[in-house]
PDB file of C-alpha atoms and ligand atoms in Angstrom:
ATOM      1  CA  MET A 258     104.174 116.035  97.397  1.00  0.00           C
ATOM      2  CA  PRO A 259     104.660 119.362  99.209  1.00  0.00           C
ATOM      3  CA  THR A 260     107.528 121.610  98.238  1.00  0.00           C
ATOM      4  CA  VAL A 261     109.985 123.248 100.635  1.00  0.00           C
ATOM      5  CA  ILE A 262     112.042 126.223  99.518  1.00  0.00           C
ATOM      6  CA  ILE A 263     115.157 126.359 101.700  1.00  0.00           C
ATOM      7  CA  ASP A 264     117.212 129.516 101.348  1.00  0.00           C
ATOM      8  CA  GLY A 265     115.935 129.708  97.762  1.00  0.00           C
ATOM      9  CA  GLN A 266     116.553 126.023  96.963  1.00  0.00           C
ATOM     10  CA  LYS A 267     113.468 123.961  96.091  1.00  0.00           C
ATOM     11  CA  VAL A 268     112.968 120.337  97.239  1.00  0.00           C
ATOM     12  CA  GLU A 269     109.980 118.032  97.287  1.00  0.00           C
ATOM     13  CA  VAL A 270     109.336 115.825 100.314  1.00  0.00           C
ATOM     14  CA  GLU A 271     106.725 113.338 101.444  1.00  0.00           C
ATOM     15  CA  ARG A 272     103.829 114.838 103.377  1.00  0.00           C
ATOM     16  CA  ASP A 273     104.715 114.931 107.112  1.00  0.00           C
ATOM     17  CA  ALA A 274     108.437 114.790 106.476  1.00  0.00           C
ATOM     18  CA  THR A 275     110.180 117.356 108.670  1.00  0.00           C
ATOM     19  CA  VAL A 276     111.966 120.544 107.665  1.00  0.00           C
ATOM     20  CA  LEU A 277     115.139 118.757 108.789  1.00  0.00           C
ATOM     21  CA  ASP A 278     114.404 115.928 106.319  1.00  0.00           C
ATOM     22  CA  ALA A 279     113.915 118.526 103.591  1.00  0.00           C
ATOM     23  CA  ALA A 280     117.198 120.236 104.475  1.00  0.00           C
ATOM     24  CA  LYS A 281     119.036 116.900 104.350  1.00  0.00           C
ATOM     25  CA  LYS A 282     117.516 116.218 100.949  1.00  0.00           C
ATOM     26  CA  ALA A 283     118.694 119.630  99.789  1.00  0.00           C
ATOM     27  CA  GLY A 284     122.160 118.967 101.191  1.00  0.00           C
ATOM     28  CA  VAL A 285     121.878 121.836 103.673  1.00  0.00           C
ATOM     29  CA  TRP A 286     123.272 121.327 107.176  1.00  0.00           C
ATOM     30  CA  ILE A 287     121.211 122.198 110.235  1.00  0.00           C
ATOM     31  CA  PRO A 288     122.781 121.556 113.657  1.00  0.00           C
ATOM     32  CA  THR A 289     120.969 119.062 115.913  1.00  0.00           C
ATOM     33  CA  LEU A 290     121.532 117.667 119.391  1.00  0.00           C
ATOM     34  CA  CYS A 291     118.359 116.143 120.842  1.00  0.00           C
ATOM     35  CA  TYR A 292     117.299 114.696 117.491  1.00  0.00           C
ATOM     36  CA  HIS A 293     117.673 110.967 116.838  1.00  0.00           C
ATOM     37  CA  PRO A 294     115.814 109.221 114.010  1.00  0.00           C
ATOM     38  CA  ALA A 295     115.007 106.206 116.200  1.00  0.00           C
ATOM     39  CA  VAL A 296     113.016 107.972 118.917  1.00  0.00           C
ATOM     40  CA  SER A 297     110.104 110.360 119.335  1.00  0.00           C
ATOM     41  CA  ILE A 298     111.222 113.912 118.620  1.00  0.00           C
ATOM     42  CA  SER A 299     110.813 116.577 121.274  1.00  0.00           C
ATOM     43  CA  GLY A 300     112.710 119.503 119.762  1.00  0.00           C
ATOM     44  CA  SER A 301     113.766 120.382 123.285  1.00  0.00           C
ATOM     45  CA  CYS A 302     117.327 121.593 122.656  1.00  0.00           C
ATOM     46  CA  ARG A 303     116.200 124.245 120.069  1.00  0.00           C
ATOM     47  CA  VAL A 304     119.568 124.206 118.345  1.00  0.00           C
ATOM     48  CA  CYS A 305     117.930 123.475 114.971  1.00  0.00           C
ATOM     49  CA  MET A 306     115.813 126.634 114.836  1.00  0.00           C
ATOM     50  CA  VAL A 307     115.064 128.082 111.386  1.00  0.00           C
ATOM     51  CA  GLU A 308     112.679 130.760 110.136  1.00  0.00           C
ATOM     52  CA  LEU A 309     109.363 129.830 108.531  1.00  0.00           C
ATOM     53  CA  ASP A 310     107.849 132.340 106.131  1.00  0.00           C
ATOM     54  CA  ARG A 311     104.269 133.098 107.174  1.00  0.00           C
ATOM     55  CA  GLY A 312     103.620 135.641 104.430  1.00  0.00           C
ATOM     56  CA  ASP A 313     103.789 138.975 106.196  1.00  0.00           C
ATOM     57  CA  TRP A 314     105.858 137.662 109.131  1.00  0.00           C
ATOM     58  CA  ARG A 315     108.394 134.973 109.920  1.00  0.00           C
ATOM     59  CA  GLN A 316     108.215 132.462 112.738  1.00  0.00           C
ATOM     60  CA  LEU A 317     111.088 130.625 114.410  1.00  0.00           C
ATOM     61  CA  ILE A 318     110.427 126.875 114.347  1.00  0.00           C
ATOM     62  CA  THR A 319     112.433 123.776 115.242  1.00  0.00           C
ATOM     63  CA  ALA A 320     113.391 122.011 112.016  1.00  0.00           C
ATOM     64  CA  CYS A 321     113.630 118.537 113.560  1.00  0.00           C
ATOM     65  CA  ASN A 322     109.934 118.246 114.385  1.00  0.00           C
ATOM     66  CA  TYR A 323     108.123 120.695 112.118  1.00  0.00           C
ATOM     67  CA  PRO A 324     106.008 118.594 109.722  1.00  0.00           C
ATOM     68  CA  VAL A 325     105.719 119.677 106.108  1.00  0.00           C
ATOM     69  CA  ARG A 326     102.045 119.462 105.114  1.00  0.00           C
ATOM     70  CA  ARG A 327     101.911 122.142 102.411  1.00  0.00           C
ATOM     71  CA  ASP A 328     104.295 124.161 100.296  1.00  0.00           C
ATOM     72  CA  ILE A 329     106.477 126.255 102.615  1.00  0.00           C
ATOM     73  CA  VAL A 330     109.441 128.615 102.522  1.00  0.00           C
ATOM     74  CA  VAL A 331     112.107 128.420 105.232  1.00  0.00           C
ATOM     75  CA  TYR A 332     115.281 130.346 105.914  1.00  0.00           C
ATOM     76  CA  ILE A 333     118.205 128.596 107.533  1.00  0.00           C
ATOM     77  CA  SER A 334     120.899 131.183 106.863  1.00  0.00           C
ATOM     78  CA  SER A 335     118.910 134.317 107.721  1.00  0.00           C
ATOM     79  CA  ASP A 336     120.431 136.624 110.368  1.00  0.00           C
ATOM     80  CA  ARG A 337     117.610 135.941 112.801  1.00  0.00           C
ATOM     81  CA  ALA A 338     117.781 132.139 112.451  1.00  0.00           C
ATOM     82  CA  GLU A 339     121.564 132.085 112.850  1.00  0.00           C
ATOM     83  CA  ARG A 340     121.387 134.467 115.820  1.00  0.00           C
ATOM     84  CA  ALA A 341     118.741 132.286 117.478  1.00  0.00           C
ATOM     85  CA  ARG A 342     120.777 129.110 117.033  1.00  0.00           C
ATOM     86  CA  ARG A 343     123.957 130.767 118.266  1.00  0.00           C
ATOM     87  CA  GLY A 344     122.093 132.124 121.311  1.00  0.00           C
ATOM     88  CA  VAL A 345     120.908 128.617 122.156  1.00  0.00           C
ATOM     89  CA  MET A 346     124.412 127.268 121.728  1.00  0.00           C
ATOM     90  CA  GLU A 347     125.800 129.901 124.105  1.00  0.00           C
ATOM     91  CA  LEU A 348     123.292 128.826 126.742  1.00  0.00           C
ATOM     92  CA  LEU A 349     124.126 125.159 126.199  1.00  0.00           C
ATOM     93  CA  LEU A 350     127.835 125.883 126.452  1.00  0.00           C
ATOM     94  CA  ALA A 351     127.234 127.551 129.814  1.00  0.00           C
ATOM     95  CA  ARG A 352     125.508 124.402 130.981  1.00  0.00           C
ATOM     96  CA  SER A 353     128.049 121.940 129.602  1.00  0.00           C
ATOM     97  CA  PRO A 354     131.299 123.877 129.103  1.00  0.00           C
ATOM     98  CA  GLU A 355     133.627 120.890 129.132  1.00  0.00           C
ATOM     99  CA  SER A 356     131.874 118.697 126.587  1.00  0.00           C
ATOM    100  CA  PRO A 357     134.159 118.120 123.573  1.00  0.00           C
ATOM    101  CA  GLU A 358     131.125 117.178 121.446  1.00  0.00           C
ATOM    102  CA  LEU A 359     129.379 120.442 122.277  1.00  0.00           C
ATOM    103  CA  LYS A 360     132.521 122.496 121.731  1.00  0.00           C
ATOM    104  CA  GLU A 361     132.965 120.911 118.317  1.00  0.00           C
ATOM    105  CA  LEU A 362     129.397 121.692 117.309  1.00  0.00           C
ATOM    106  CA  ALA A 363     129.718 125.246 118.695  1.00  0.00           C
ATOM    107  CA  GLU A 364     132.811 125.815 116.616  1.00  0.00           C
ATOM    108  CA  ARG A 365     131.054 124.585 113.504  1.00  0.00           C
ATOM    109  CA  MET A 366     128.300 127.097 114.273  1.00  0.00           C
ATOM    110  CA  GLY A 367     130.806 129.904 114.752  1.00  0.00           C
ATOM    111  CA  VAL A 368     130.343 130.113 118.544  1.00  0.00           C
ATOM    112  CA  LYS A 369     133.696 130.460 120.296  1.00  0.00           C
ATOM    113  CA  SER A 370     132.600 131.069 123.898  1.00  0.00           C
ATOM    114  CA  THR A 371     129.613 131.811 126.074  1.00  0.00           C
ATOM    115  CA  PRO A 372     128.865 135.182 127.697  1.00  0.00           C
ATOM    116  CA  TYR A 373     126.908 133.401 130.453  1.00  0.00           C
ATOM    117  CA  PRO A 374     128.317 132.157 133.773  1.00  0.00           C
ATOM    118  CA  THR A 375     129.211 128.506 133.435  1.00  0.00           C
ATOM    119  CA  VAL A 376     128.386 125.653 135.766  1.00  0.00           C
ATOM    120  CA  THR A 377     130.982 122.981 136.193  1.00  0.00           C
ATOM    121  CA  GLU A 378     129.581 120.266 138.468  1.00  0.00           C
ATOM    122  CA  SER A 379     129.492 117.061 136.477  1.00  0.00           C
ATOM    123  CA  GLN A 380     125.775 116.551 137.035  1.00  0.00           C
ATOM    124  CA  ARG A 381     125.042 119.931 135.513  1.00  0.00           C
ATOM    125  CA  SER A 382     126.861 119.117 132.302  1.00  0.00           C
ATOM    126  CA  CYS A 383     123.620 117.506 131.157  1.00  0.00           C
ATOM    127  CA  ILE A 384     121.886 119.796 128.653  1.00  0.00           C
ATOM    128  CA  LEU A 385     118.455 118.311 129.444  1.00  0.00           C
ATOM    129  CA  CYS A 386     117.734 117.353 125.849  1.00  0.00           C
ATOM    130  CA  GLY A 387     115.852 114.231 127.000  1.00  0.00           C
ATOM    131  CA  LEU A 388     117.271 111.922 124.333  1.00  0.00           C
ATOM    132  CA  CYS A 389     118.400 109.401 126.961  1.00  0.00           C
ATOM    133  CA  ILE A 390     114.905 109.316 128.481  1.00  0.00           C
ATOM    134  CA  ALA A 391     113.321 108.761 125.061  1.00  0.00           C
ATOM    135  CA  VAL A 392     115.752 105.984 124.141  1.00  0.00           C
ATOM    136  CA  CYS A 393     115.294 104.212 127.467  1.00  0.00           C
ATOM    137  CA  GLU A 394     111.515 104.317 127.027  1.00  0.00           C
ATOM    138  CA  ASP A 395     110.975 104.005 123.265  1.00  0.00           C
ATOM    139  CA  ILE A 396     113.765 101.617 122.305  1.00  0.00           C
ATOM    140  CA  ILE A 397     114.724  99.679 125.426  1.00  0.00           C
ATOM    141  CA  GLY A 398     111.167  99.572 126.747  1.00  0.00           C
ATOM    142  CA  LYS A 399     112.172 100.696 130.231  1.00  0.00           C
ATOM    143  CA  ALA A 400     111.502 103.898 132.116  1.00  0.00           C
ATOM    144  CA  ALA A 401     114.565 103.827 134.302  1.00  0.00           C
ATOM    145  CA  ILE A 402     115.251 107.571 134.083  1.00  0.00           C
ATOM    146  CA  GLY A 403     113.238 110.771 133.794  1.00  0.00           C
ATOM    147  CA  TYR A 404     113.305 114.481 134.523  1.00  0.00           C
ATOM    148  CA  ALA A 405     113.590 115.483 138.179  1.00  0.00           C
ATOM    149  CA  GLY A 406     113.652 118.821 139.977  1.00  0.00           C
ATOM    150  CA  ARG A 407     112.680 122.272 138.736  1.00  0.00           C
ATOM    151  CA  GLY A 408     114.303 125.392 137.394  1.00  0.00           C
ATOM    152  CA  VAL A 409     118.073 125.434 137.709  1.00  0.00           C
ATOM    153  CA  ASP A 410     117.930 122.180 139.688  1.00  0.00           C
ATOM    154  CA  ARG A 411     116.205 120.310 136.867  1.00  0.00           C
ATOM    155  CA  THR A 412     118.114 117.233 135.877  1.00  0.00           C
ATOM    156  CA  VAL A 413     117.754 113.734 134.469  1.00  0.00           C
ATOM    157  CA  ALA A 414     117.763 111.139 137.207  1.00  0.00           C
ATOM    158  CA  SER A 415     116.511 107.742 138.247  1.00  0.00           C
ATOM    159  CA  PRO A 416     113.380 107.664 140.464  1.00  0.00           C
ATOM    160  CA  PHE A 417     114.109 109.275 143.867  1.00  0.00           C
ATOM    161  CA  ARG A 418     117.703 109.612 142.611  1.00  0.00           C
ATOM    162  CA  GLN A 419     118.320 106.050 143.723  1.00  0.00           C
ATOM    163  CA  PRO A 420     119.701 103.237 141.541  1.00  0.00           C
ATOM    164  CA  SER A 421     116.776 102.131 139.410  1.00  0.00           C
ATOM    165  CA  GLU A 422     115.665  98.510 139.482  1.00  0.00           C
ATOM    166  CA  ASP A 423     114.379  98.965 135.933  1.00  0.00           C
ATOM    167  CA  CYS A 424     117.810  99.762 134.545  1.00  0.00           C
ATOM    168  CA  ILE A 425     119.295  96.793 132.707  1.00  0.00           C
ATOM    169  CA  GLY A 426     122.703  98.395 132.191  1.00  0.00           C
ATOM    170  CA  CYS A 427     122.398  98.352 128.410  1.00  0.00           C
ATOM    171  CA  GLY A 428     124.219 101.665 127.982  1.00  0.00           C
ATOM    172  CA  ALA A 429     121.850 102.906 125.254  1.00  0.00           C
ATOM    173  CA  CYS A 430     121.360 106.198 127.130  1.00  0.00           C
ATOM    174  CA  ALA A 431     125.122 106.743 127.183  1.00  0.00           C
ATOM    175  CA  ALA A 432     125.435 105.852 123.504  1.00  0.00           C
ATOM    176  CA  VAL A 433     123.018 108.592 122.434  1.00  0.00           C
ATOM    177  CA  CYS A 434     123.958 111.294 124.973  1.00  0.00           C
ATOM    178  CA  PRO A 435     125.105 114.116 122.659  1.00  0.00           C
ATOM    179  CA  VAL A 436     127.402 115.707 125.236  1.00  0.00           C
ATOM    180  CA  GLY A 437     128.947 112.618 126.799  1.00  0.00           C
ATOM    181  CA  THR A 438     127.483 113.213 130.262  1.00  0.00           C
ATOM    182  CA  ILE A 439     126.237 109.648 130.706  1.00  0.00           C
ATOM    183  CA  LYS A 440     129.005 107.103 131.028  1.00  0.00           C
ATOM    184  CA  VAL A 441     129.171 103.326 131.197  1.00  0.00           C
ATOM    185  CA  ARG A 442     131.751 102.393 133.790  1.00  0.00           C
ATOM    186  CA  VAL A 443     133.000  98.845 133.969  1.00  0.00           C
ATOM    187  CA  HIS A 444     134.170  97.670 137.401  1.00  0.00           C
ATOM    188  CA  GLU A 445     136.180  94.682 136.328  1.00  0.00           C
ATOM    189  CA  GLU A 446     137.097  93.459 139.802  1.00  0.00           C
ATOM    190  CA  GLN A 447     133.493  93.323 140.955  1.00  0.00           C
ATOM    191  CA  GLU A 448     132.381  92.203 137.476  1.00  0.00           C
ATOM    192  CA  GLU A 449     129.798  94.963 137.475  1.00  0.00           C
ATOM    193  CA  VAL A 450     128.691  97.660 135.072  1.00  0.00           C
ATOM    194  CA  GLU A 451     127.636 101.080 136.340  1.00  0.00           C
ATOM    195  CA  ILE A 452     125.599 103.679 134.483  1.00  0.00           C
ATOM    196  CA  SER A 453     126.831 107.047 135.667  1.00  0.00           C
ATOM    197  CA  PRO A 454     125.511 109.456 136.941  1.00  0.00           C
ATOM    198  CA  PHE A 455     122.412 107.328 137.674  1.00  0.00           C
ATOM    199  CA  LYS A 456     124.332 105.015 140.018  1.00  0.00           C
ATOM    200  CA  SER A 457     122.608 101.937 138.555  1.00  0.00           C
ATOM    201  CA  ARG A 458     124.778  98.871 138.799  1.00  0.00           C
ATOM    202  CA  GLY A 459     124.349  95.449 137.277  1.00  0.00           C
ATOM    203  CA  LYS A 460     126.291  92.212 137.083  1.00  0.00           C
ATOM    204  CA  LEU A 461     128.404  91.712 134.007  1.00  0.00           C
ATOM    205  CA  LEU A 462     128.656  88.655 131.837  1.00  0.00           C
ATOM    206  CA  VAL A 463     132.382  88.155 131.465  1.00  0.00           C
ATOM    207  CA  CYS A 464     134.278  85.973 129.038  1.00  0.00           C
ATOM    208  CA  GLU A 465     135.016  82.608 130.644  1.00  0.00           C
ATOM    209  CA  GLN A 466     138.400  82.551 128.982  1.00  0.00           C
ATOM    210  CA  CYS A 467     139.905  86.048 129.186  1.00  0.00           C
ATOM    211  CA  ARG A 468     137.471  87.649 131.708  1.00  0.00           C
ATOM    212  CA  ALA A 469     136.754  90.543 129.322  1.00  0.00           C
ATOM    213  CA  PRO A 470     133.317  92.076 129.940  1.00  0.00           C
ATOM    214  CA  ILE A 471     130.655  91.099 127.386  1.00  0.00           C
ATOM    215  CA  VAL A 472     127.291  92.652 128.413  1.00  0.00           C
ATOM    216  CA  SER A 473     125.283  93.069 131.594  1.00  0.00           C
ATOM    217  CA  THR A 474     123.545  89.860 132.646  1.00  0.00           C
ATOM    218  CA  GLN A 475     120.147  91.539 132.299  1.00  0.00           C
ATOM    219  CA  VAL A 476     120.860  92.512 128.717  1.00  0.00           C
ATOM    220  CA  GLY A 477     121.941  88.937 128.081  1.00  0.00           C
ATOM    221  CA  GLU A 478     118.665  87.654 129.556  1.00  0.00           C
ATOM    222  CA  GLN A 479     116.612  90.093 127.459  1.00  0.00           C
ATOM    223  CA  ALA A 480     118.475  89.138 124.318  1.00  0.00           C
ATOM    224  CA  LEU A 481     117.827  85.497 125.108  1.00  0.00           C
ATOM    225  CA  GLY A 482     114.102  86.115 124.755  1.00  0.00           C
ATOM    226  CA  LYS A 483     114.533  87.817 121.395  1.00  0.00           C
ATOM    227  CA  VAL A 484     117.082  85.911 119.349  1.00  0.00           C
ATOM    228  CA  GLU A 485     115.912  83.286 116.905  1.00  0.00           C
ATOM    229  CA  MET A 486     118.259  80.675 118.244  1.00  0.00           C
ATOM    230  CA  ASN A 487     118.138  77.685 120.496  1.00  0.00           C
ATOM    231  CA  ARG A 488     118.500  78.939 124.102  1.00  0.00           C
ATOM    232  CA  GLU A 489     121.385  76.609 124.867  1.00  0.00           C
ATOM    233  CA  GLU A 490     123.193  77.632 121.704  1.00  0.00           C
ATOM    234  CA  PHE A 491     122.748  81.262 122.663  1.00  0.00           C
ATOM    235  CA  ARG A 492     124.048  80.640 126.191  1.00  0.00           C
ATOM    236  CA  GLU A 493     127.040  78.895 124.663  1.00  0.00           C
ATOM    237  CA  LEU A 494     127.590  81.888 122.409  1.00  0.00           C
ATOM    238  CA  MET A 495     127.551  84.270 125.362  1.00  0.00           C
ATOM    239  CA  ARG A 496     130.163  82.349 127.322  1.00  0.00           C
ATOM    240  CA  LEU A 497     133.020  83.841 125.345  1.00  0.00           C
ATOM    241  CA  CYS A 498     133.848  87.339 124.146  1.00  0.00           C
ATOM    242  CA  PRO A 499     133.936  87.799 120.339  1.00  0.00           C
ATOM    243  CA  LYS A 500     137.742  87.634 120.304  1.00  0.00           C
ATOM    244  CA  CYS A 501     137.969  84.331 122.208  1.00  0.00           C
ATOM    245  CA  ARG A 502     135.046  82.954 120.226  1.00  0.00           C
ATOM    246  CA  ARG A 503     136.848  83.722 116.980  1.00  0.00           C
ATOM    247  CA  SER A 504     140.063  82.060 118.099  1.00  0.00           C
ATOM    248  CA  LYS A 505     138.127  79.032 119.335  1.00  0.00           C
ATOM    249  CA  THR A 506     136.327  78.779 115.991  1.00  0.00           C
ATOM    250  CA  ALA A 507     139.623  79.123 114.133  1.00  0.00           C
ATOM    251  CA  ALA A 508     141.155  76.348 116.242  1.00  0.00           C
ATOM    252  CA  ARG A 509     138.170  74.075 115.610  1.00  0.00           C
ATOM    253  CA  LEU A 510     138.258  74.840 111.912  1.00  0.00           C
ATOM    254  CA  GLU A 511     141.861  73.844 111.812  1.00  0.00           C
ATOM    255  CA  ALA A 512     141.025  70.614 113.609  1.00  0.00           C
ATOM    256  CA  GLY A 513     138.068  70.046 111.244  1.00  0.00           C
ATOM    257  CA  ASN A 514     135.645  69.960 114.192  1.00  0.00           C
ATOM    258  CA  ILE A 515     132.897  72.222 112.858  1.00  0.00           C
ATOM    259  CA  ASP A 516     129.300  71.261 112.234  1.00  0.00           C
ATOM    260  CA  LYS A 517     128.689  72.621 108.749  1.00  0.00           C
ATOM    261  CA  GLN A 518     124.980  71.785 108.959  1.00  0.00           C
ATOM    262  CA  ARG A 519     124.665  74.430 111.710  1.00  0.00           C
ATOM    263  CA  GLY A 520     126.138  77.303 109.785  1.00  0.00           C
ATOM    264  CA  GLY A 521     129.683  76.554 110.809  1.00  0.00           C
ATOM    265  CA  ARG A 522     128.972  76.916 114.524  1.00  0.00           C
ATOM    266  CA  VAL A 523     131.272  75.206 117.000  1.00  0.00           C
ATOM    267  CA  VAL A 524     129.291  72.392 118.570  1.00  0.00           C
ATOM    268  CA  SER A 525     131.616  70.953 121.155  1.00  0.00           C
TER     269      SER A 525
HETATM  270  S1  SF4 B 260     121.383 101.795 130.751  1.00  0.00           S
HETATM  271 FE1  SF4 B 260     119.554 101.832 132.087  1.00  0.00          FE
HETATM  272  S2  SF4 B 260     118.893 103.979 132.034  1.00  0.00           S
HETATM  273 FE2  SF4 B 260     120.283 103.708 130.288  1.00  0.00          FE
HETATM  274  S3  SF4 B 260     118.921 103.172 128.536  1.00  0.00           S
HETATM  275 FE3  SF4 B 260     119.623 101.223 129.428  1.00  0.00          FE
HETATM  276  S4  SF4 B 260     117.978 100.716 130.895  1.00  0.00           S
HETATM  277 FE4  SF4 B 260     117.724 102.907 130.425  1.00  0.00          FE
END
């Protein structure tokens, strides 16, 4: 197993583990934003930069996607590595100045403000890390969003900036967005879910009893194809929100009307 020496501390990792994995094993914190263990790693945000010792010179690398294939020495707390990470954070803060998540990370990194002019339009608060695109493609199996535009106008958008027919309203992109730019908005009156800022809208499955939103109908349909459960049973399950389902089960239990052969599920 190759060895990584991190700021003088030695750890062994599996071949092809990343420098970030090694740092975690050593208990050393490296900031990350675009990194998520579930998706392909792009290293696009650069906030995890560290120095790699190349013998007579040192190279800045991104810890989240640098594979360890031999014994290496890296510096996380060197002046140059810290300066590089802080410089990246200042640029990101200029792009997304209002994000509480980003401000919190900046503070942890010792960055109090940005010397760069800030942009404030909500669309620009995206830091272009691409995590939402990767999740939509790698995990959800859709390609409802992607990069659009160039230079300062570069953004993440749906094709032709129109609501995407591929979007199933699952909200996974919003869940992983590290700066909270992507939002799931529930329009209760119309019983619709909207993924903002992509303008995609989908019908919501709502609880038949209390009308609380459950999931988008498309997510429900997709789940139907994946669960190991009788389709009718699953449809029954999706008719009520978890809260109403629990109270219904409790009521049936009290009345002794539960089919114990079916794992305690309510059958009528
Ligand atoms: S809500 Fe739409 S855009 Fe976001 S991950 Fe799900 S399918 Fe993709």
